[in-house]
Coordinates of C-alpha atoms in Angstrom, one line a residue:
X1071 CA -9.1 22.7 13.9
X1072 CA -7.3 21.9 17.1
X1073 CA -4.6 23.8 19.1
X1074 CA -2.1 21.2 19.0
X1075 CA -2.7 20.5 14.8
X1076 CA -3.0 23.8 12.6
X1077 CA -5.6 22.9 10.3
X1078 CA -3.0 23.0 7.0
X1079 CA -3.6 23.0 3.0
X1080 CA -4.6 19.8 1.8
X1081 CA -4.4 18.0 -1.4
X1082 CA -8.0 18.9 -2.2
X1083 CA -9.6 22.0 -1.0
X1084 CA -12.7 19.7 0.6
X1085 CA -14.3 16.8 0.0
X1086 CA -17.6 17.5 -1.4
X1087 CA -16.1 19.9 -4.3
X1088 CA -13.8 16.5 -5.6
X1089 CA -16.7 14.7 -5.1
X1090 CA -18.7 17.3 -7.4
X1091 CA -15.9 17.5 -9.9
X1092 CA -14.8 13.7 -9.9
X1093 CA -18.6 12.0 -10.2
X1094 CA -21.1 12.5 -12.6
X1095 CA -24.8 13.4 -11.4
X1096 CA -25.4 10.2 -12.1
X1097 CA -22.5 8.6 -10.1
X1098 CA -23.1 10.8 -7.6
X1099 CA -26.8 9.2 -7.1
X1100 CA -26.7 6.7 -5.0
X1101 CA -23.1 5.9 -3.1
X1102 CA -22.5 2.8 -1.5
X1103 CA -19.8 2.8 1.2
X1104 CA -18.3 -0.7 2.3
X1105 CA -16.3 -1.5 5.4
X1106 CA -14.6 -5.0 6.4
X1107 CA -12.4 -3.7 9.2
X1108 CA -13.0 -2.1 12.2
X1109 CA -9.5 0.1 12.5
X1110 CA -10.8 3.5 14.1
X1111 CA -9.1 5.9 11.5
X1112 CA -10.9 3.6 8.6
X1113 CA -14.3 3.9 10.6
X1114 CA -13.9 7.7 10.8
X1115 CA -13.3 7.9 6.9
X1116 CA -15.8 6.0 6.3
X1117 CA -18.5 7.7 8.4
X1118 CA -16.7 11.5 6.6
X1119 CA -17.8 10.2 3.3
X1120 CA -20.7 8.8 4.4
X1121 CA -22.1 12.2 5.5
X1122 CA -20.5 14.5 3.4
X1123 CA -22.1 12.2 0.5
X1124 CA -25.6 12.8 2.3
X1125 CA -25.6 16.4 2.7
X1126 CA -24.9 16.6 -0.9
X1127 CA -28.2 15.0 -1.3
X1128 CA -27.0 11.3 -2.5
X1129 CA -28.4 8.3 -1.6
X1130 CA -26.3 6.8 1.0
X1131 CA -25.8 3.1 2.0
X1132 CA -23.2 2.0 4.8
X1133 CA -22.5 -1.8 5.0
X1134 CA -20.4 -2.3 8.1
X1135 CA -19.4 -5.5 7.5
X1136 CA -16.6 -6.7 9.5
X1137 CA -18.3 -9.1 11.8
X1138 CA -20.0 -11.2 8.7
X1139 CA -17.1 -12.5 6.8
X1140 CA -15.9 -16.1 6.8
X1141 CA -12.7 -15.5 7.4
X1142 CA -12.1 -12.5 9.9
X1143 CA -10.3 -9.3 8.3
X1144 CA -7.1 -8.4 9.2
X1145 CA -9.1 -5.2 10.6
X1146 CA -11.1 -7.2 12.5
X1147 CA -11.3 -6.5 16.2
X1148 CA -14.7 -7.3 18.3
X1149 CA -17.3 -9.3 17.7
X1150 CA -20.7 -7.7 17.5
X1151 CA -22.2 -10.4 19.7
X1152 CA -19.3 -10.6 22.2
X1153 CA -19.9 -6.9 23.0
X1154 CA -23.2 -6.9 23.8
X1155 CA -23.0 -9.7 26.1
X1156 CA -20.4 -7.0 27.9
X1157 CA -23.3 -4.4 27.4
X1158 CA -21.1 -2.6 24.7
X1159 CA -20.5 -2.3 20.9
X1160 CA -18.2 -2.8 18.6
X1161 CA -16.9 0.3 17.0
X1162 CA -18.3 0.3 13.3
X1163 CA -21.5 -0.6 15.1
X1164 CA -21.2 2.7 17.2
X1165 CA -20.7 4.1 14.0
X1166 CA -23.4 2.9 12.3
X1167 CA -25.9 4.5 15.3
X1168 CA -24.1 7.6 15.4
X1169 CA -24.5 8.3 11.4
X1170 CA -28.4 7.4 12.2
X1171 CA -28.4 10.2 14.9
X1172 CA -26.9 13.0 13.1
X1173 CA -29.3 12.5 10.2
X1174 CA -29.1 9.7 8.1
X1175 CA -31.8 7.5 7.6
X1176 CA -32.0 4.2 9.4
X1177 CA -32.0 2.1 6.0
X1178 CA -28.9 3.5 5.3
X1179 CA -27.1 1.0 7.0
X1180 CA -27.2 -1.9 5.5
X1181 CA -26.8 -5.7 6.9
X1182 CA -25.6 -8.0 4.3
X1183 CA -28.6 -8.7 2.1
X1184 CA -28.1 -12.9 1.2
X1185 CA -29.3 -14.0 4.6
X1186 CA -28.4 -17.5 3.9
X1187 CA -25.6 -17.6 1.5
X1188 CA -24.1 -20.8 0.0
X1189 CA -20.8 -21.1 -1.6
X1190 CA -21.3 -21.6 -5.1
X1191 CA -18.8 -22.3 -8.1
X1192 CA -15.5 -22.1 -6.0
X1193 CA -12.7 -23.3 -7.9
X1194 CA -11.7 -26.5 -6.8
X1195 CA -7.9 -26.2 -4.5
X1196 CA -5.4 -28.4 -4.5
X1197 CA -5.0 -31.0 -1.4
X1198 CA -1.1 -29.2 -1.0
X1199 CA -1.4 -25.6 -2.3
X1200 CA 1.4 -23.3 -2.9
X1201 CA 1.6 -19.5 -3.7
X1202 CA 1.4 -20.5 -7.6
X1203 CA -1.9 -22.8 -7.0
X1204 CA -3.3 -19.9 -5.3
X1205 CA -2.1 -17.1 -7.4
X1206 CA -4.3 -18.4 -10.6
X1207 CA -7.5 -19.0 -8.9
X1208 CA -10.5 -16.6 -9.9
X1209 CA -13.7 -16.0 -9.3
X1210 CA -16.4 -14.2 -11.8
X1211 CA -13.5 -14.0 -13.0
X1212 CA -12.0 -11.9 -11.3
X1213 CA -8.5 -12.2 -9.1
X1214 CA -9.6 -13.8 -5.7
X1215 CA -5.9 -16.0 -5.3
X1216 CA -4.0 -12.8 -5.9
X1217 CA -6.3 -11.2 -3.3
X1218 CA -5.6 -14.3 -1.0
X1219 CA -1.9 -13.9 -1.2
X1220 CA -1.8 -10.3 0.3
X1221 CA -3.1 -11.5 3.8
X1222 CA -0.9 -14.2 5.0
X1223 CA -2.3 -17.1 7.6
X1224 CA 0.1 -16.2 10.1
X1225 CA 3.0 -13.8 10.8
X1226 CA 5.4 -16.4 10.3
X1227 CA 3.8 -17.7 6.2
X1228 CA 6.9 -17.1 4.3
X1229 CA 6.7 -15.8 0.4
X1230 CA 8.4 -19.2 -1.3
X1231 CA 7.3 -20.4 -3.9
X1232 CA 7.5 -23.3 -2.7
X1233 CA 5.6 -22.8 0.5
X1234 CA 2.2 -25.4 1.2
X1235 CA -0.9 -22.8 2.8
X1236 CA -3.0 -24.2 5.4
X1237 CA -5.9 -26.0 3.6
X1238 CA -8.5 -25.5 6.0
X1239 CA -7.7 -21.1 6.3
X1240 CA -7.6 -21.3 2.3
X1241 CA -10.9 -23.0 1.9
X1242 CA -11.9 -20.1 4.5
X1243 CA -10.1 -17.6 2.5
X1244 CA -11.5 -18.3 -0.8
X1245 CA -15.6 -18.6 0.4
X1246 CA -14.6 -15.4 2.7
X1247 CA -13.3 -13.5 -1.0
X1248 CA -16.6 -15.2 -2.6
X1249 CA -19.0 -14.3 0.4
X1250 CA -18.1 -10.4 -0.4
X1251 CA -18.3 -10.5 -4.0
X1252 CA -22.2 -12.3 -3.5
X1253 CA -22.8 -10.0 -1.0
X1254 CA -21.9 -7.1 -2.7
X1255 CA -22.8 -7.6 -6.3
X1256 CA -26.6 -8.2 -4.5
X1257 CA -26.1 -5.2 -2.3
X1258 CA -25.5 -3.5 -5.9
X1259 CA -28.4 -5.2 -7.5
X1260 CA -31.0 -4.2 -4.7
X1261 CA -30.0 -1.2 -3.7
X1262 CA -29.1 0.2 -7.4
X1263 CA -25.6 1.7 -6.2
X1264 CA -23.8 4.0 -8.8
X1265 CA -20.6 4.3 -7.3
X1266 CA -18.9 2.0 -4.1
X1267 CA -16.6 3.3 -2.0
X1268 CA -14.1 0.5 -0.8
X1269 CA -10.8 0.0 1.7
X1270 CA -7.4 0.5 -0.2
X1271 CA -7.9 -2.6 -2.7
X1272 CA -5.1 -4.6 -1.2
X1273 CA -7.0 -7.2 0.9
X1274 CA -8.9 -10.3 0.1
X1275 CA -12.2 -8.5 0.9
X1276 CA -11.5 -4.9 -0.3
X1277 CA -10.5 -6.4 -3.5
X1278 CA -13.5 -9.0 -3.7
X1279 CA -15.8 -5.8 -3.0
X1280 CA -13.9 -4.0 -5.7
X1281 CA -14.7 -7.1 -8.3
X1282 CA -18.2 -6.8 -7.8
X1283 CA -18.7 -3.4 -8.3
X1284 CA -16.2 -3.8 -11.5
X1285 CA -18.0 -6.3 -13.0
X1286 CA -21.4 -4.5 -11.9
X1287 CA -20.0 -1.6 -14.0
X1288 CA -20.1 0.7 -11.3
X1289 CA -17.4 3.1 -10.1
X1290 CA -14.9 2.4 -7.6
X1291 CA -13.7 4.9 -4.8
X1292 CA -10.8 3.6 -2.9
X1293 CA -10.4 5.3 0.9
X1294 CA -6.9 4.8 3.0
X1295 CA -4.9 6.8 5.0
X1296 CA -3.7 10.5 4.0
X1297 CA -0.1 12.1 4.1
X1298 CA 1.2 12.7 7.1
X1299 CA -0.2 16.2 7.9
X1300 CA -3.6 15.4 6.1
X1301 CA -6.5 13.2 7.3
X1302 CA -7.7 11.0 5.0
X1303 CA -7.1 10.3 1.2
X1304 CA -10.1 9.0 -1.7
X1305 CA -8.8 8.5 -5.2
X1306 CA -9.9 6.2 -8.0
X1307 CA -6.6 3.9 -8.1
X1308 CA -5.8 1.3 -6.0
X1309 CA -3.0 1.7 -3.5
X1310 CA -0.5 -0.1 -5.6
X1311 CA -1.1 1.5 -9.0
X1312 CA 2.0 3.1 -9.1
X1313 CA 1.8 5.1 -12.4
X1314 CA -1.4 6.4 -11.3
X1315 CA 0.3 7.7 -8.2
X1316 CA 3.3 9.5 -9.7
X1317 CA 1.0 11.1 -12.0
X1318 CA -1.3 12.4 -9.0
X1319 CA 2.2 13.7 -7.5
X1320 CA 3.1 15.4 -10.4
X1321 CA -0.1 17.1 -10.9
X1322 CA -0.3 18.0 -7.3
X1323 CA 3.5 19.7 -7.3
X1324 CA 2.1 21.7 -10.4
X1325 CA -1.3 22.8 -9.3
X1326 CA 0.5 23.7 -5.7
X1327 CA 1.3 27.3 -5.0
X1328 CA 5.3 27.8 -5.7
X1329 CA 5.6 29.9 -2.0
X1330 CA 5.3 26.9 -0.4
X1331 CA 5.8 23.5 -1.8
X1332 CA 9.7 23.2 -2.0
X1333 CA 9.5 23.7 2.0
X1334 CA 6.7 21.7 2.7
X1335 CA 8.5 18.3 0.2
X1336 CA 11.3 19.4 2.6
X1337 CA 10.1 18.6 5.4
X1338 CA 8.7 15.3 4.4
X1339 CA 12.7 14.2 3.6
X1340 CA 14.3 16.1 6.5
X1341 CA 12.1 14.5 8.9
X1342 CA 13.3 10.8 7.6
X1343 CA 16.6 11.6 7.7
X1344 CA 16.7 13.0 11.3
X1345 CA 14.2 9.9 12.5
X1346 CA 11.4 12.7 13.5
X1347 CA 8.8 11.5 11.3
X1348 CA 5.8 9.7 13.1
X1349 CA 5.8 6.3 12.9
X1350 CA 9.6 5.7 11.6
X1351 CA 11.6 4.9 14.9
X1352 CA 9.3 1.1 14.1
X1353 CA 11.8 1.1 10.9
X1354 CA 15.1 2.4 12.5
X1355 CA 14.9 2.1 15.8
X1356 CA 18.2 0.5 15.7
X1357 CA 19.8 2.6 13.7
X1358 CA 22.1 5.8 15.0
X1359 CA 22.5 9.0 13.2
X1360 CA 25.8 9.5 11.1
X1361 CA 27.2 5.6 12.1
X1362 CA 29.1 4.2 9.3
X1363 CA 30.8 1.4 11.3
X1364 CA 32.1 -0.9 8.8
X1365 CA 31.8 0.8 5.5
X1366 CA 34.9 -0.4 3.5
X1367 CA 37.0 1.9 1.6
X1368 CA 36.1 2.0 -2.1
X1369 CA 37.1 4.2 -5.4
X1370 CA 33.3 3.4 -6.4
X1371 CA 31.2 2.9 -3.6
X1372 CA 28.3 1.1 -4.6
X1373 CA 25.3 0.9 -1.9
X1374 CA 22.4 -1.3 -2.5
X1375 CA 19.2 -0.8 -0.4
X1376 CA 16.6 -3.7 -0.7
X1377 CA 13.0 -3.7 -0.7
X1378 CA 10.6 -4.9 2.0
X1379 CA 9.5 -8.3 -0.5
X1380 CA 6.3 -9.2 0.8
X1381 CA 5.2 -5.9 0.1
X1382 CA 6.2 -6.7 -3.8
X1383 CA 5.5 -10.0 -4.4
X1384 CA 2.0 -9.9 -5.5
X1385 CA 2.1 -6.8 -7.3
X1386 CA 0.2 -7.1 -10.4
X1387 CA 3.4 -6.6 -13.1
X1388 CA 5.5 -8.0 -16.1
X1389 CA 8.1 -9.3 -13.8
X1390 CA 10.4 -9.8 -16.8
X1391 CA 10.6 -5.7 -17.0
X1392 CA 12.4 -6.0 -13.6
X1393 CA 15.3 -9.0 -13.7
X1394 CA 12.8 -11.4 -12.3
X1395 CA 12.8 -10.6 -8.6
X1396 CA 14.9 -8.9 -6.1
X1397 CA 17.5 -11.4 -5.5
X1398 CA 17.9 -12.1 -8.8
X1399 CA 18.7 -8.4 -9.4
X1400 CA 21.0 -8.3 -6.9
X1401 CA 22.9 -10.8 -8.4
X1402 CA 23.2 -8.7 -11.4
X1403 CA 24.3 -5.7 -9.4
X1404 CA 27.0 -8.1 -8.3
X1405 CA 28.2 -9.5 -11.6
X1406 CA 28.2 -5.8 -12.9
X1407 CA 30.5 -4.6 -9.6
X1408 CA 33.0 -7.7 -9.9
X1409 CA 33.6 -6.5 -13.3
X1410 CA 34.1 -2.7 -12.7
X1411 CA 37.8 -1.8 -11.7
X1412 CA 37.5 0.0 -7.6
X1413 CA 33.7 -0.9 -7.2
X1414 CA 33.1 -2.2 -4.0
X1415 CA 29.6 -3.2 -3.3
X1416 CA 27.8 -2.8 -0.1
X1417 CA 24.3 -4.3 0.4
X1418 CA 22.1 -2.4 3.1
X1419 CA 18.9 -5.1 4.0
X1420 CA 15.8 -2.9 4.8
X1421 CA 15.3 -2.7 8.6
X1422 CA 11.5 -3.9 7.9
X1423 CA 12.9 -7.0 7.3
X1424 CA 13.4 -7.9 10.9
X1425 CA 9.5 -8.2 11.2
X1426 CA 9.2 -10.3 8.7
X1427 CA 9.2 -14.3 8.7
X1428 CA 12.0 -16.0 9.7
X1429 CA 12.1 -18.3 6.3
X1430 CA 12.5 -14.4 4.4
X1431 CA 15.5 -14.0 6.2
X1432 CA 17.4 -17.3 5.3
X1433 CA 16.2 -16.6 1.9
X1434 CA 17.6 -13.3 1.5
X1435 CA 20.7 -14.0 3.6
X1436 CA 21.0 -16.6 1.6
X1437 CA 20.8 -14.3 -1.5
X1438 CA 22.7 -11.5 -0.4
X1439 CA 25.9 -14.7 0.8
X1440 CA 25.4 -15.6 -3.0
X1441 CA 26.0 -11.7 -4.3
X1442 CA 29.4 -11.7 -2.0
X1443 CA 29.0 -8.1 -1.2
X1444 CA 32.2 -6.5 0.4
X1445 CA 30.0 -5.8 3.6
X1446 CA 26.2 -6.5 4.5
X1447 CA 24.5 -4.6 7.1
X1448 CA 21.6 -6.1 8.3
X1449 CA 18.5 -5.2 9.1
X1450 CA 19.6 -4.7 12.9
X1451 CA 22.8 -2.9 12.0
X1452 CA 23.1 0.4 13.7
X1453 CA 24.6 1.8 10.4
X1454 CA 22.4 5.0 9.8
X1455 CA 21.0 4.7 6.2
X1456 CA 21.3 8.4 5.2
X1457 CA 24.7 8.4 6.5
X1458 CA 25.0 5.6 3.8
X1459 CA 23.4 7.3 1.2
X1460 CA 25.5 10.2 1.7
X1461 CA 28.5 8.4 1.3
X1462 CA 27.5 6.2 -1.2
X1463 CA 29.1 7.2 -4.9
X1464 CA 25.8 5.5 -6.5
X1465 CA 23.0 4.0 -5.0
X1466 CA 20.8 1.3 -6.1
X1467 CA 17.5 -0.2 -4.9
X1468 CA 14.9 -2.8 -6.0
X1469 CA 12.2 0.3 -5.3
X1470 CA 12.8 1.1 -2.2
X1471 CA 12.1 4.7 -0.7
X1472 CA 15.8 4.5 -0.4
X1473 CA 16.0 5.4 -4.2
X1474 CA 13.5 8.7 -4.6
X1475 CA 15.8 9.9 -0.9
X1476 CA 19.1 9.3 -2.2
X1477 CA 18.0 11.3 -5.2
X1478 CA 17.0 14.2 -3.0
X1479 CA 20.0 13.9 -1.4
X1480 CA 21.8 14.6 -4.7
X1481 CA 23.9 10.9 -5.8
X1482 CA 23.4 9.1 -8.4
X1483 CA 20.3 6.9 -7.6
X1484 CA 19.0 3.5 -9.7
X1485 CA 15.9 1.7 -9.4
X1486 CA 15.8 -2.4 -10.4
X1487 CA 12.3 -3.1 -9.8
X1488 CA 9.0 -1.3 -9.5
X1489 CA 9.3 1.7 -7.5
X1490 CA 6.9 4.7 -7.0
X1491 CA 9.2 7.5 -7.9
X1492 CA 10.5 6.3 -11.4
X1493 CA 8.4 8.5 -13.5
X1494 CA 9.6 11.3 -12.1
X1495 CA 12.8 11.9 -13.5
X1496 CA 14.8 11.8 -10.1
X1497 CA 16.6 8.4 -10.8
X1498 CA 17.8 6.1 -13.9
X1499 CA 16.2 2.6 -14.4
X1500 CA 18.3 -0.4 -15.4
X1501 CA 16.1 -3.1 -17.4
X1502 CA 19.4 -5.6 -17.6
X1503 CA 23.0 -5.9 -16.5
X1504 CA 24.1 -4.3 -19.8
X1505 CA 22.1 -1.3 -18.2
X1506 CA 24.1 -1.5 -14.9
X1507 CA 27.8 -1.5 -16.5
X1508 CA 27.2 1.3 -18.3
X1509 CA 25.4 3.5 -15.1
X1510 CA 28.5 2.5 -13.4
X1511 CA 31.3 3.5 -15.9
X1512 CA 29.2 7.2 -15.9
X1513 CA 27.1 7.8 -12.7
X1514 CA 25.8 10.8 -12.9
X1515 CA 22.8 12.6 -10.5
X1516 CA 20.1 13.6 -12.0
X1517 CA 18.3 16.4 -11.0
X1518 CA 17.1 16.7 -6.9
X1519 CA 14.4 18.6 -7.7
X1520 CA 12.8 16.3 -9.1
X1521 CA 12.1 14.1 -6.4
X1522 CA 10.7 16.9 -4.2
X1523 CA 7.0 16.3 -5.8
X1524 CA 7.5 12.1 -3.8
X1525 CA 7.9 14.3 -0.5
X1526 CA 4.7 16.8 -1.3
X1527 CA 2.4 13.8 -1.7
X1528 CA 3.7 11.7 1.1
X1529 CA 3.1 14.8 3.3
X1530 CA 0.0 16.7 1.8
X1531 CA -2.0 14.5 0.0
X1532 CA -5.9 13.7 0.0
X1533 CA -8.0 15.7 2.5
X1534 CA -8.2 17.5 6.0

C-alpha cells in the first residue's frame, strides 16, 4: 500500500486463494510462466505469479523469452547482448536474477530448450500474400496466420483485403509463431508443465505459446493488465472472448457487496465523460466538453459511433451474424434512415482512428461519403462525444464503448457488430436492416442499470 494509492477491493480477494480455487492439485503442480515482451508492468505480473505460485509450493518455471524469437515482439525492447556490452541488462533478465535472489531456484528460469532449432513443416506462402493468404495458414494445426494478422509490419500496413505483406517479415513471422510453438511444446515435454501461464493471447507469440500448451492438453492462464484501480488481471479466456467477459462482469456485479458497486461503476463512466480517466486525453485530446458545433437539427436524431477496425478485423466470429463488416453496416443504418420520415443521421468516426494507417482513413471516408450522412465528424472534430450521446435520440455503434456509455447515459443504444456489453441487457442488437426500421419507428431505452456491471469490471477487475 502506498500513500498516494489506497490499496482498494479487488476483483479477487488475492491471488494465491483464485489460484487454490481455480487449479486442481494437479494443475497446480508444476506452472510454467512464459514471457515474449519485455513491457515493465508485464515483467512485474509475471515475476507476482511466478512467486506467489512458489510459495504455494508449485513447481515453477520462468522462460523469459523475448530476446530469442525470430521476429522481435512488439514488446520487445533491449537486446540481452547489447546490454551487457553497456555493462547492463535487459529488464526480464533483471527479473529473472531477482526471482533467483528472493528464493527461487536457479533452474527455474528457463532458456529455450531446442538449442538449434530448424524450421520444419511451414506451410508454403504465396510469392504476393494478402490478409486472406495469411488468414488460412496453420500450424499443428493450430491458427498461426490469424495470429500473424494481429501484429502488423509497420504502423502504416492497412487492413484491405486486398493488401500484399512484405514477404521477407512474413516468412520471419511465420518461423517466429513456429519457433514458439517448438519451443514451448518441448519446454512442456521436458519440464512436465501442468498449466502455462501466457501474455493476453492476442499476439503471434502469445497465441503460438497458447497452441502448444492446447494441443499439449495443458491449461492455459492468460495474464494482462487489470482495471484501472487494480494491478493486474489472470483469467482463463483470452482477451477477446467476449462472452466469457460479460459473464465474468455479471458474476462480479452479483458477488460485489451492494454498499458500494453502483458508486464505484460510476466512477468508471463519470470519469470518461469528463476526460479524467488515465490514459483517455490519447483518445480525445481534441475533443471539448459539451461542443456540438455542427449537429443538424433533426425530429430523429440518429448518431452513429464507429469502431476502431483493426481492433475487429481478426476477431475469431461468424461475420454473417454482424452485416458483414462495419461499413457495410453502416450502409444499412443509412438505407434504414433515408427511409424513416425526420431521421437525420449523423456518423461520429472514433477519434482512434487518427492513429491509424492512412489507407484506413480513405477507406472509411470513403464509406462513410457512400452512407451520405447529414454531417460527419471526424476523428479530429472537437465535437465532444458525450455531448453527442446526450443529444442523440438513438444511438448506434458497430461495438464500440460508445454503445454500453450511451446506455448508461439513458438513450436508446444499438449495437451492429460484436461488442462487449451485449449480453448484458443495456442495448438492443440489430442482425439486419429489417432490425433497424423497426428500432427506429419505436426507440426505446432499455434499462441503465444494466450497463453499470461494463463500468465495475473496467475499474475493479483481476487483482491488487
Amino acid at each position: 500500500m502506498t500513500a498516494d494509492r489506497p490499496r482498494v477491493q479487488a476483483e479477487h480477494l488475492s491471488l494465491e486463494r483464485w489460484l487454490r480455487e481455480s487449479l486442481s492439485e494437479d494443475e497446480r503442480r508444476h506452472i510454467g510462466l512464459i514471457s515474449l515482451n519485455q513491457w515493465p508492468f508485464m515483467c512485474a505480473v509475471v515475476g507476482e505469479v511466478a512467486l506467489t505460485a512458489h510459495h504455494m509450493g508449485s513447481e515453477v518455471s520462468v522462460g523469459l523469452w523475448a530476446d530469442y524469437t525470430p521476429l522481435p515482439d512488439p514488446g520487445w525492447t533491449t537486446s540481452r547482448r547489447a546490454a551487457r556490452t553497456l555493462l547492463s541488462r535487459s529488464i526480464d533478465e533483471n527479473l529473472g536474477k531477482a526471482l533467483v535472489r528472493v528464493g527461487l531456484p536457479k533452474s527455474s528460469i528457463a532458456r529455450p530448450p531446442i538449442r538449434r532449432w530448424k524450421a520444419r513443416d511451414l506451410p508454403p506462402i504465396p510469392a504476393a500474400i494478402t490478409r486472406k493468404d495469411l488468414r488460412v495458414l496453420t500450424y499443428h494445426p493450430s491458427p498461426m496466420g490469424r495470429s500473424i494478422l494481429q501484429v502488423h509490419p509497420t504502423p502504416d500496413t492497412p487492413i484491405r483485403e486486398d493488401h500484399i505483406w512484405p514477404q521477407l517479415y512474413t516468412q520471419r513471422a511465420v518461423e517466429s509463431y513456429a519457433w514458439v510453438y517448438d519451443e514451448v511444446t518441448e519446454l512442456i515435454h521436458r519440464r512436465e508443465i501442468t498449466t502455462l501461464v501466457v501474455y493476453n493471447g492476442r499476439f503471434t507469440h502469445d497465441q503460438a505459446a497458447a497452441a502448444a500448451a492446447n494441443a499439449a492438453g495443458v491449461k492455459v492462464l492468460y495474464y494482462d493488465a487489470g482495471g484501472l484501480e487494480t494491478g493486474f488481471d489472470l483469467t482463463f479466456a483470452t482477451t477477446h472472448d467476449w462472452e466469457h467477459l460479460q459473464h465474468r462482469m455479471l458474476r462480479m456485479w452479483h458477488d460485489w457487496p451492494s454498499d458500494d458497486r453502483e458508486e464505484i461503476a460510476n466512477t468508471w463512466f463519470r470519469n470518461r465523460q469528463t476526460h479524467a480517466e488515465p490514459g483517455i486525453e490519447a483518445f480525445l485530446e481534441f475533443q471539448e466538453i459539451g461542443n456540438l458545433d455542427g449537429l443538424p437539427d433533426a425530429d430523429l436524431l440518429v448518431v452513429f459511433f464507429s469502431s476502431s477496425p483493426d481492433e475487429i478485423a481478426e476477431l475469431d466470429l461468424d461475420w454473417t451474424q454482424y452485416h458483414g463488416s462495419q461499413p457495410q453496416a453502416l450502409g444499412a443504418l443509412a438505407k434504414a434512415v433515408q427511409s424513416t420520415p425526420g431521421a437525420q443521421l449523423v456518423v461520429r468516426t472514433h477519434p482512434h482512428m487518427r492513429l491509424k494507417p492512412p489507407l484506413d482513413h480513405v477507406d472509411w471516408r470513403a464509406a462513410v461519403a457512400l452512407a451520405g450522412p447529414a454531417v460527419h465528424f471526424d476523428a479530429d472534430a472537437p465535437v465532444d462525444s458525450y455531448a453527442l450521446m446526450r443529444a442523440a435520440d438513438i444511438v448506434f455503434t458497430y461495438g464500440s464503448t460508445s454503445g454500453v456509455e450511451a446506455a448508461f447515459l439513458g438513450r436508446p443504444a444499438v449495437v451492429l457488430g460484436p461488442s462487449a456489453y451485449d449480453l448484458l441487457g443495456c442495448v438492443h442488437y440489430a442482425q439486419n436492416q429489417d432490425d433497424i426500421c423497426s428500432i427506429l419507428q419505436r426507440p426505446e431505452p432499455l434499462p441503465a442499470m444494466n450497463a453499470l456491471p461494463y463500468g465495475l469490471l473496467m475499474q475493479r477487475r483481476g487483482f491488487n
